[in-house]
């Protein structure tokens, strides 16, 4: 009997670092610094260093971080923000939370990221920001998008929630625009033991405003400069993340090793495999293959005890919650096709070669039986 291969295994990652985590949490409890506090501050410093930005600001989620990024641009109701329809819904939540309108641009089918060739046509006098996503951990076409952004004078916000440590032309993502949002949801490349997020920035004033916005719009307690939020990072999450961050580079290298090994194990099958575009190093948050009979392949894997997942089965322009935007089937054909063909295979630093061989064997079986 062959073992199941889980889609994700958070226990395997925690076990070897459990003692250090316990110690850091115990120290946090000793201090009772539950909301923000020294552990969060330490993590913010370390994470800014990791992303090579001057500042990082901790949040209670990636969604909150992206919301505040748009607040920093003083976006008004009725303004437009250009983004991708092929992403996790939270990218668009940030836009909706500032009462702006998400304007979608289709993806490049090779990288699944916003296609810069289609960007300029979507820009109007109301466009106040461009917010592409480094989807699956693969950097978007930074030069292509920045060229349009600069020409039009529109600020860039990165959704880097899946891309901790990914690089574009040797530069770590997170510092290409006004701000970048990261998520530390447990399943992300750097996961908290609960919810968490961060903004990285290269401007002291904006970083200070982001800190104020996450804490009720105040810098002096009970004096509120603008309408803010309770978006503080918990002290315990700061303690956990501060312990985990030094492992991230090694974990990313392990993900890359797993991805390359999949590419060689699955070579020659009638299956589109992921690759890195010129100048890009993916953080390999996900390993996504595509095939027209994706649903059958998924059933086959599940029947054999191999975990897999869909990222994402329905593009945002076709979601019920965004019906009022007035988009219809056929508006973004590449996103729609990707949504029907994509399948995410298990990828995490702790995935063993034996497990990976099993996944590849079961995938191969689909095409030979
Ligand atoms: C996870 C994720 C978010 C939201 O992060 P949370 O921490 O879950 O709020 C936003 N955008 C993308 C692309 C994500 O993957």
Short mmCIF file of N, CA and C in Angstrom, two decimals, residues 199-357:
data_model
loop_
_atom_site.label_atom_id
_atom_site.label_comp_id
_atom_site.label_asym_id
_atom_site.label_seq_id
_atom_site.Cartn_x
_atom_site.Cartn_y
_atom_site.Cartn_z
N UNK A 199 3.25 45.07 4.75
CA UNK A 199 3.52 45.94 3.61
C UNK A 199 5.01 46.23 3.63
N UNK A 200 5.65 46.19 2.47
CA UNK A 200 7.02 46.69 2.38
C UNK A 200 6.98 47.99 1.60
N UNK A 201 7.82 48.94 2.02
CA UNK A 201 7.84 50.26 1.40
C UNK A 201 9.25 50.83 1.45
N UNK A 202 9.48 51.85 0.62
CA UNK A 202 10.78 52.52 0.63
C UNK A 202 10.64 54.00 0.96
N UNK A 203 9.62 54.35 1.74
CA UNK A 203 9.36 55.75 2.05
C UNK A 203 8.93 55.84 3.51
N UNK A 204 9.72 56.59 4.31
CA UNK A 204 9.48 56.64 5.76
C UNK A 204 8.12 57.23 6.10
N UNK A 205 7.73 58.27 5.36
CA UNK A 205 6.44 58.93 5.67
C UNK A 205 5.27 57.99 5.41
N UNK A 206 5.33 57.29 4.27
CA UNK A 206 4.24 56.36 3.95
C UNK A 206 4.21 55.20 4.94
N UNK A 207 5.40 54.75 5.36
CA UNK A 207 5.45 53.65 6.34
C UNK A 207 4.81 54.10 7.65
N UNK A 208 5.08 55.35 8.05
CA UNK A 208 4.50 55.87 9.29
C UNK A 208 2.98 55.97 9.15
N UNK A 209 2.51 56.37 7.97
CA UNK A 209 1.06 56.48 7.76
C UNK A 209 0.42 55.09 7.76
N UNK A 210 1.12 54.12 7.17
CA UNK A 210 0.60 52.75 7.18
C UNK A 210 0.47 52.23 8.62
N UNK A 211 1.46 52.58 9.46
CA UNK A 211 1.40 52.16 10.87
C UNK A 211 0.23 52.83 11.59
N UNK A 212 0.00 54.09 11.26
CA UNK A 212 -1.12 54.79 11.86
C UNK A 212 -2.45 54.18 11.41
N UNK A 213 -2.57 53.93 10.09
CA UNK A 213 -3.83 53.37 9.57
C UNK A 213 -4.15 52.00 10.17
N UNK A 214 -3.12 51.20 10.43
CA UNK A 214 -3.38 49.86 10.98
C UNK A 214 -3.81 49.95 12.44
N UNK A 215 -3.55 51.10 13.07
CA UNK A 215 -3.88 51.25 14.49
C UNK A 215 -4.84 52.41 14.71
N UNK A 216 -6.04 52.28 14.11
CA UNK A 216 -7.13 53.23 14.34
C UNK A 216 -6.83 54.65 13.89
N UNK A 217 -5.91 54.79 12.93
CA UNK A 217 -5.61 56.13 12.41
C UNK A 217 -4.98 57.04 13.44
N UNK A 218 -4.22 56.45 14.36
CA UNK A 218 -3.64 57.29 15.42
C UNK A 218 -2.16 57.01 15.62
N UNK A 219 -1.43 58.04 16.01
CA UNK A 219 -0.05 57.86 16.45
C UNK A 219 0.03 58.15 17.95
N UNK A 220 -0.84 59.03 18.42
CA UNK A 220 -0.96 59.29 19.86
C UNK A 220 -2.29 58.69 20.29
N UNK A 221 -2.25 57.85 21.29
CA UNK A 221 -3.44 57.11 21.71
C UNK A 221 -4.63 58.04 21.99
N UNK A 222 -5.77 57.65 21.42
CA UNK A 222 -7.05 58.36 21.57
C UNK A 222 -7.11 59.69 20.82
N UNK A 223 -6.12 59.95 19.96
CA UNK A 223 -6.19 61.08 19.02
C UNK A 223 -6.11 60.49 17.61
N UNK A 224 -7.15 60.71 16.82
CA UNK A 224 -7.28 60.00 15.55
C UNK A 224 -7.21 60.97 14.37
N UNK A 225 -6.15 60.83 13.58
CA UNK A 225 -5.90 61.78 12.49
C UNK A 225 -6.76 61.49 11.27
N UNK A 226 -7.05 60.24 11.03
CA UNK A 226 -7.91 59.87 9.90
C UNK A 226 -8.58 58.55 10.25
N UNK A 227 -9.60 58.19 9.47
CA UNK A 227 -10.33 56.96 9.77
C UNK A 227 -9.41 55.76 9.49
N UNK A 228 -9.20 54.97 10.53
CA UNK A 228 -8.26 53.85 10.41
C UNK A 228 -8.93 52.53 10.69
N UNK A 229 -8.12 51.54 11.03
CA UNK A 229 -8.61 50.17 11.20
C UNK A 229 -7.92 49.53 12.39
N UNK A 230 -8.48 48.42 12.87
CA UNK A 230 -7.72 47.59 13.78
C UNK A 230 -7.11 46.46 12.94
N UNK A 231 -5.94 46.73 12.39
CA UNK A 231 -5.25 45.79 11.50
C UNK A 231 -3.90 45.39 12.08
N UNK A 232 -3.76 45.47 13.41
CA UNK A 232 -2.46 45.18 14.04
C UNK A 232 -2.07 43.72 13.92
N UNK A 233 -0.78 43.48 13.78
CA UNK A 233 -0.28 42.11 13.86
C UNK A 233 -0.19 41.69 15.32
N UNK A 234 -0.57 40.45 15.61
CA UNK A 234 -0.48 39.95 16.98
C UNK A 234 0.97 39.68 17.36
N UNK A 235 1.29 39.92 18.64
CA UNK A 235 2.64 39.69 19.13
C UNK A 235 3.12 38.26 18.92
N UNK A 236 2.23 37.30 19.18
CA UNK A 236 2.61 35.89 19.02
C UNK A 236 2.99 35.60 17.57
N UNK A 237 2.28 36.20 16.63
CA UNK A 237 2.61 35.95 15.21
C UNK A 237 3.97 36.56 14.87
N UNK A 238 4.26 37.72 15.46
CA UNK A 238 5.58 38.33 15.27
C UNK A 238 6.67 37.40 15.79
N UNK A 239 6.41 36.78 16.95
CA UNK A 239 7.39 35.87 17.55
C UNK A 239 7.62 34.65 16.65
N UNK A 240 6.53 34.08 16.13
CA UNK A 240 6.63 32.90 15.26
C UNK A 240 7.37 33.27 13.97
N UNK A 241 6.97 34.39 13.38
CA UNK A 241 7.54 34.78 12.08
C UNK A 241 9.02 35.13 12.20
N UNK A 242 9.39 35.73 13.32
CA UNK A 242 10.79 36.10 13.55
C UNK A 242 11.66 34.84 13.64
N UNK A 243 11.12 33.78 14.22
CA UNK A 243 11.86 32.51 14.28
C UNK A 243 11.93 31.85 12.89
N UNK A 244 10.83 31.95 12.13
CA UNK A 244 10.77 31.24 10.85
C UNK A 244 11.53 31.94 9.72
N UNK A 245 11.60 33.26 9.76
CA UNK A 245 12.19 34.00 8.63
C UNK A 245 13.59 33.54 8.22
N UNK A 246 14.50 33.26 9.19
CA UNK A 246 15.84 32.82 8.77
C UNK A 246 15.85 31.51 7.96
N UNK A 247 14.77 30.74 8.04
CA UNK A 247 14.70 29.50 7.26
C UNK A 247 14.17 29.72 5.84
N UNK A 248 13.61 30.91 5.59
CA UNK A 248 12.85 31.09 4.35
C UNK A 248 13.70 30.89 3.09
N UNK A 249 14.92 31.40 3.10
CA UNK A 249 15.76 31.26 1.90
C UNK A 249 16.00 29.78 1.59
N UNK A 250 16.26 28.99 2.63
CA UNK A 250 16.47 27.55 2.44
C UNK A 250 15.20 26.86 1.96
N UNK A 251 14.07 27.27 2.53
CA UNK A 251 12.79 26.67 2.11
C UNK A 251 12.50 27.00 0.65
N UNK A 252 12.83 28.23 0.25
CA UNK A 252 12.60 28.62 -1.15
C UNK A 252 13.49 27.79 -2.08
N UNK A 253 14.73 27.58 -1.66
CA UNK A 253 15.64 26.73 -2.47
C UNK A 253 15.09 25.32 -2.57
N UNK A 254 14.51 24.81 -1.47
CA UNK A 254 13.91 23.47 -1.50
C UNK A 254 12.71 23.42 -2.46
N UNK A 255 11.90 24.47 -2.44
CA UNK A 255 10.75 24.53 -3.37
C UNK A 255 11.24 24.53 -4.82
N UNK A 256 12.31 25.27 -5.05
CA UNK A 256 12.86 25.34 -6.40
C UNK A 256 13.38 23.96 -6.85
N UNK A 257 14.02 23.26 -5.91
CA UNK A 257 14.51 21.92 -6.20
C UNK A 257 13.35 20.98 -6.53
N UNK A 258 12.27 21.07 -5.74
CA UNK A 258 11.09 20.24 -5.99
C UNK A 258 10.52 20.56 -7.38
N UNK A 259 10.43 21.86 -7.71
CA UNK A 259 9.86 22.27 -9.00
C UNK A 259 10.70 21.74 -10.16
N UNK A 260 12.01 21.86 -10.04
CA UNK A 260 12.89 21.40 -11.14
C UNK A 260 12.78 19.88 -11.30
N UNK A 261 12.66 19.21 -10.16
CA UNK A 261 12.57 17.75 -10.22
C UNK A 261 11.25 17.32 -10.86
N UNK A 262 10.15 18.01 -10.52
CA UNK A 262 8.88 17.75 -11.19
C UNK A 262 9.05 17.94 -12.70
N UNK A 263 9.69 19.04 -13.08
CA UNK A 263 9.84 19.33 -14.51
C UNK A 263 10.56 18.19 -15.23
N UNK A 264 11.53 17.59 -14.56
CA UNK A 264 12.22 16.50 -15.25
C UNK A 264 11.42 15.19 -15.16
N UNK A 265 10.73 14.96 -14.03
CA UNK A 265 9.93 13.73 -13.89
C UNK A 265 8.72 13.72 -14.84
N UNK A 266 8.19 14.90 -15.15
CA UNK A 266 6.95 14.97 -15.95
C UNK A 266 7.22 15.33 -17.41
N UNK A 267 8.50 15.43 -17.74
CA UNK A 267 8.86 15.81 -19.11
C UNK A 267 8.31 14.81 -20.13
N UNK A 268 7.90 15.32 -21.28
CA UNK A 268 7.46 14.44 -22.36
C UNK A 268 5.98 14.10 -22.33
N UNK A 269 5.29 14.43 -21.22
CA UNK A 269 3.85 14.17 -21.16
C UNK A 269 3.12 15.31 -21.87
N UNK A 270 1.90 15.02 -22.39
CA UNK A 270 1.14 16.10 -23.03
C UNK A 270 0.52 17.03 -21.98
N UNK A 271 1.37 17.68 -21.23
CA UNK A 271 0.96 18.46 -20.07
C UNK A 271 1.81 19.72 -20.09
N UNK A 272 1.19 20.91 -19.96
CA UNK A 272 2.02 22.12 -19.93
C UNK A 272 2.60 22.30 -18.53
N UNK A 273 3.94 22.32 -18.46
CA UNK A 273 4.63 22.44 -17.17
C UNK A 273 5.01 23.90 -16.93
N UNK A 274 5.12 24.30 -15.65
CA UNK A 274 5.49 25.68 -15.36
C UNK A 274 6.97 25.93 -15.65
N UNK A 275 7.29 27.15 -16.02
CA UNK A 275 8.69 27.51 -16.24
C UNK A 275 8.90 28.95 -15.77
N UNK A 276 10.16 29.33 -15.65
CA UNK A 276 10.47 30.68 -15.22
C UNK A 276 10.80 31.53 -16.45
N UNK A 277 10.16 32.70 -16.53
CA UNK A 277 10.44 33.61 -17.65
C UNK A 277 11.85 34.17 -17.49
N UNK A 278 12.42 34.61 -18.60
CA UNK A 278 13.74 35.24 -18.63
C UNK A 278 13.92 36.24 -17.48
N UNK A 279 14.99 36.08 -16.71
CA UNK A 279 15.28 37.05 -15.64
C UNK A 279 14.48 36.85 -14.37
N UNK A 280 13.63 35.83 -14.32
CA UNK A 280 12.76 35.62 -13.16
C UNK A 280 13.16 34.40 -12.35
N UNK A 281 13.17 34.56 -11.04
CA UNK A 281 13.29 33.41 -10.13
C UNK A 281 12.03 33.35 -9.30
N UNK A 282 11.25 32.30 -9.54
CA UNK A 282 9.99 32.14 -8.83
C UNK A 282 10.25 31.73 -7.38
N UNK A 283 9.33 32.11 -6.50
CA UNK A 283 9.37 31.61 -5.11
C UNK A 283 8.65 30.26 -5.02
N UNK A 284 8.09 29.80 -6.16
CA UNK A 284 7.44 28.50 -6.25
C UNK A 284 6.44 28.26 -5.12
N UNK A 285 5.57 29.25 -4.93
CA UNK A 285 4.49 29.03 -3.95
C UNK A 285 3.64 27.85 -4.40
N UNK A 286 3.35 27.80 -5.70
CA UNK A 286 2.57 26.69 -6.24
C UNK A 286 3.28 26.10 -7.45
N UNK A 287 3.01 24.83 -7.70
CA UNK A 287 3.49 24.18 -8.92
C UNK A 287 2.24 23.82 -9.72
N UNK A 288 2.02 24.56 -10.81
CA UNK A 288 0.75 24.47 -11.52
C UNK A 288 0.96 23.96 -12.94
N UNK A 289 0.33 22.83 -13.25
CA UNK A 289 0.38 22.29 -14.61
C UNK A 289 -0.95 22.60 -15.28
N UNK A 290 -0.97 22.52 -16.61
CA UNK A 290 -2.28 22.69 -17.25
C UNK A 290 -2.54 21.64 -18.30
N UNK A 291 -3.84 21.28 -18.40
CA UNK A 291 -4.28 20.28 -19.37
C UNK A 291 -5.78 20.48 -19.62
N UNK A 292 -6.22 20.32 -20.88
CA UNK A 292 -7.65 20.52 -21.18
C UNK A 292 -8.56 19.57 -20.40
N UNK A 293 -8.05 18.37 -20.06
CA UNK A 293 -8.88 17.44 -19.27
C UNK A 293 -8.53 17.50 -17.79
N UNK A 294 -8.33 18.72 -17.32
CA UNK A 294 -7.91 18.94 -15.94
C UNK A 294 -8.82 18.25 -14.92
N UNK A 295 -10.13 18.33 -15.12
CA UNK A 295 -11.05 17.76 -14.12
C UNK A 295 -10.88 16.24 -14.00
N UNK A 296 -10.65 15.58 -15.13
CA UNK A 296 -10.42 14.12 -15.10
C UNK A 296 -9.10 13.80 -14.41
N UNK A 297 -8.08 14.58 -14.72
CA UNK A 297 -6.78 14.38 -14.09
C UNK A 297 -6.87 14.56 -12.58
N UNK A 298 -7.63 15.56 -12.16
CA UNK A 298 -7.81 15.82 -10.74
C UNK A 298 -8.49 14.62 -10.06
N UNK A 299 -9.53 14.10 -10.68
CA UNK A 299 -10.24 12.93 -10.12
C UNK A 299 -9.30 11.74 -10.01
N UNK A 300 -8.49 11.56 -11.06
CA UNK A 300 -7.54 10.44 -11.09
C UNK A 300 -6.54 10.55 -9.93
N UNK A 301 -6.00 11.75 -9.71
CA UNK A 301 -5.04 11.97 -8.62
C UNK A 301 -5.69 11.73 -7.27
N UNK A 302 -6.87 12.26 -7.10
CA UNK A 302 -7.56 12.13 -5.81
C UNK A 302 -7.88 10.67 -5.51
N UNK A 303 -8.30 9.93 -6.54
CA UNK A 303 -8.61 8.51 -6.35
C UNK A 303 -7.37 7.73 -5.92
N UNK A 304 -6.20 8.21 -6.35
CA UNK A 304 -4.95 7.53 -6.00
C UNK A 304 -4.33 8.07 -4.71
N UNK A 305 -5.04 8.97 -4.03
CA UNK A 305 -4.55 9.50 -2.76
C UNK A 305 -3.50 10.59 -2.90
N UNK A 306 -3.47 11.24 -4.07
CA UNK A 306 -2.54 12.36 -4.26
C UNK A 306 -3.32 13.67 -4.17
N UNK A 307 -2.94 14.51 -3.22
CA UNK A 307 -3.63 15.78 -3.03
C UNK A 307 -3.34 16.73 -4.18
N UNK A 308 -4.34 17.51 -4.57
CA UNK A 308 -4.13 18.54 -5.59
C UNK A 308 -5.18 19.62 -5.35
N UNK A 309 -5.05 20.74 -6.06
CA UNK A 309 -5.97 21.85 -5.79
C UNK A 309 -6.12 22.71 -7.04
N UNK A 310 -7.13 23.58 -7.02
CA UNK A 310 -7.39 24.47 -8.15
C UNK A 310 -7.12 25.92 -7.75
N UNK A 311 -6.22 26.55 -8.47
CA UNK A 311 -5.94 27.99 -8.23
C UNK A 311 -5.96 28.72 -9.56
N UNK A 312 -7.08 29.23 -9.99
CA UNK A 312 -8.35 29.33 -9.27
C UNK A 312 -9.43 28.88 -10.23
N UNK A 313 -10.50 28.26 -9.77
CA UNK A 313 -11.47 27.66 -10.69
C UNK A 313 -12.37 28.67 -11.42
N UNK A 314 -12.53 29.88 -10.87
CA UNK A 314 -13.39 30.87 -11.51
C UNK A 314 -12.74 32.25 -11.45
N UNK A 315 -12.46 32.86 -12.61
CA UNK A 315 -11.83 34.18 -12.58
C UNK A 315 -12.76 35.22 -11.93
N UNK A 316 -12.15 36.28 -11.43
CA UNK A 316 -12.93 37.22 -10.61
C UNK A 316 -14.03 37.93 -11.39
N UNK A 317 -13.82 38.15 -12.71
CA UNK A 317 -14.85 38.89 -13.46
C UNK A 317 -16.12 38.07 -13.64
N UNK A 318 -16.06 36.77 -13.33
CA UNK A 318 -17.25 35.92 -13.43
C UNK A 318 -17.81 35.54 -12.06
N UNK A 319 -17.22 36.08 -10.99
CA UNK A 319 -17.71 35.78 -9.64
C UNK A 319 -19.02 36.52 -9.38
N UNK A 320 -19.89 35.87 -8.64
CA UNK A 320 -21.19 36.47 -8.30
C UNK A 320 -21.01 37.83 -7.62
N UNK A 321 -20.02 37.91 -6.72
CA UNK A 321 -19.85 39.15 -5.95
C UNK A 321 -19.49 40.33 -6.83
N UNK A 322 -18.98 40.06 -8.03
CA UNK A 322 -18.59 41.16 -8.94
C UNK A 322 -19.49 41.24 -10.17
N UNK A 323 -20.69 40.68 -10.07
CA UNK A 323 -21.63 40.73 -11.19
C UNK A 323 -21.93 42.18 -11.59
N UNK A 324 -21.94 43.07 -10.59
CA UNK A 324 -22.31 44.46 -10.87
C UNK A 324 -21.26 45.19 -11.72
N UNK A 325 -20.06 44.61 -11.84
CA UNK A 325 -19.05 45.24 -12.70
C UNK A 325 -19.43 45.12 -14.18
N UNK A 326 -20.32 44.19 -14.49
CA UNK A 326 -20.85 44.08 -15.85
C UNK A 326 -19.99 43.28 -16.82
N UNK A 327 -19.03 42.53 -16.32
CA UNK A 327 -18.24 41.69 -17.22
C UNK A 327 -19.03 40.44 -17.60
N UNK A 328 -18.61 39.78 -18.68
CA UNK A 328 -19.28 38.54 -19.08
C UNK A 328 -18.26 37.51 -19.56
N UNK A 329 -18.74 36.27 -19.65
CA UNK A 329 -17.94 35.17 -20.19
C UNK A 329 -17.35 35.59 -21.53
N UNK A 330 -16.06 35.33 -21.72
CA UNK A 330 -15.42 35.68 -22.99
C UNK A 330 -14.63 36.98 -22.93
N UNK A 331 -14.81 37.77 -21.86
CA UNK A 331 -14.10 39.05 -21.76
C UNK A 331 -12.59 38.85 -21.57
N UNK A 332 -12.20 37.81 -20.85
CA UNK A 332 -10.78 37.56 -20.59
C UNK A 332 -10.47 36.10 -20.89
N UNK A 333 -10.35 35.77 -22.18
CA UNK A 333 -10.27 34.36 -22.59
C UNK A 333 -9.08 33.61 -21.99
N UNK A 334 -7.94 34.26 -21.84
CA UNK A 334 -6.78 33.54 -21.28
C UNK A 334 -7.03 33.18 -19.81
N UNK A 335 -7.60 34.09 -19.07
CA UNK A 335 -7.91 33.81 -17.66
C UNK A 335 -8.94 32.70 -17.55
N UNK A 336 -9.93 32.74 -18.43
CA UNK A 336 -11.00 31.73 -18.38
C UNK A 336 -10.44 30.35 -18.74
N UNK A 337 -9.56 30.31 -19.75
CA UNK A 337 -8.98 29.04 -20.15
C UNK A 337 -8.06 28.51 -19.03
N UNK A 338 -7.27 29.40 -18.44
CA UNK A 338 -6.38 28.99 -17.34
C UNK A 338 -7.22 28.42 -16.19
N UNK A 339 -8.33 29.08 -15.88
CA UNK A 339 -9.18 28.63 -14.77
C UNK A 339 -9.72 27.21 -15.01
N UNK A 340 -9.91 26.85 -16.28
CA UNK A 340 -10.46 25.53 -16.57
C UNK A 340 -9.37 24.47 -16.78
N UNK A 341 -8.12 24.89 -16.93
CA UNK A 341 -7.05 23.93 -17.24
C UNK A 341 -5.99 23.74 -16.15
N UNK A 342 -5.97 24.64 -15.17
CA UNK A 342 -4.87 24.63 -14.19
C UNK A 342 -5.07 23.61 -13.09
N UNK A 343 -4.00 22.95 -12.70
CA UNK A 343 -4.04 22.03 -11.58
C UNK A 343 -2.76 22.18 -10.76
N UNK A 344 -2.92 22.40 -9.46
CA UNK A 344 -1.77 22.58 -8.57
C UNK A 344 -1.40 21.25 -7.94
N UNK A 345 -0.14 20.85 -8.12
CA UNK A 345 0.37 19.61 -7.51
C UNK A 345 1.03 19.94 -6.18
N UNK A 346 1.21 18.94 -5.31
CA UNK A 346 1.84 19.23 -4.00
C UNK A 346 3.24 19.81 -4.16
N UNK A 347 3.50 20.93 -3.54
CA UNK A 347 4.87 21.47 -3.49
C UNK A 347 5.07 22.13 -2.13
N UNK A 348 6.05 21.68 -1.40
CA UNK A 348 6.47 22.30 -0.14
C UNK A 348 7.88 21.81 0.14
N UNK A 349 8.62 22.58 0.96
CA UNK A 349 10.03 22.26 1.15
C UNK A 349 10.26 20.85 1.66
N UNK A 350 9.30 20.32 2.42
CA UNK A 350 9.49 19.03 3.08
C UNK A 350 9.02 17.85 2.22
N UNK A 351 8.50 18.12 1.03
CA UNK A 351 8.04 17.04 0.14
C UNK A 351 9.24 16.14 -0.18
N UNK A 352 9.12 14.84 0.12
CA UNK A 352 10.26 13.94 -0.09
C UNK A 352 10.32 13.49 -1.55
N UNK A 353 11.48 12.99 -1.94
CA UNK A 353 11.62 12.48 -3.31
C UNK A 353 10.67 11.31 -3.54
N UNK A 354 10.51 10.50 -2.51
CA UNK A 354 9.60 9.35 -2.62
C UNK A 354 8.17 9.82 -2.89
N UNK A 355 7.75 10.83 -2.14
CA UNK A 355 6.41 11.39 -2.35
C UNK A 355 6.28 11.96 -3.75
N UNK A 356 7.33 12.66 -4.17
CA UNK A 356 7.30 13.29 -5.48
C UNK A 356 7.26 12.24 -6.60
N UNK A 357 8.02 11.17 -6.41
CA UNK A 357 8.01 10.07 -7.38
C UNK A 357 6.59 9.50 -7.49
#
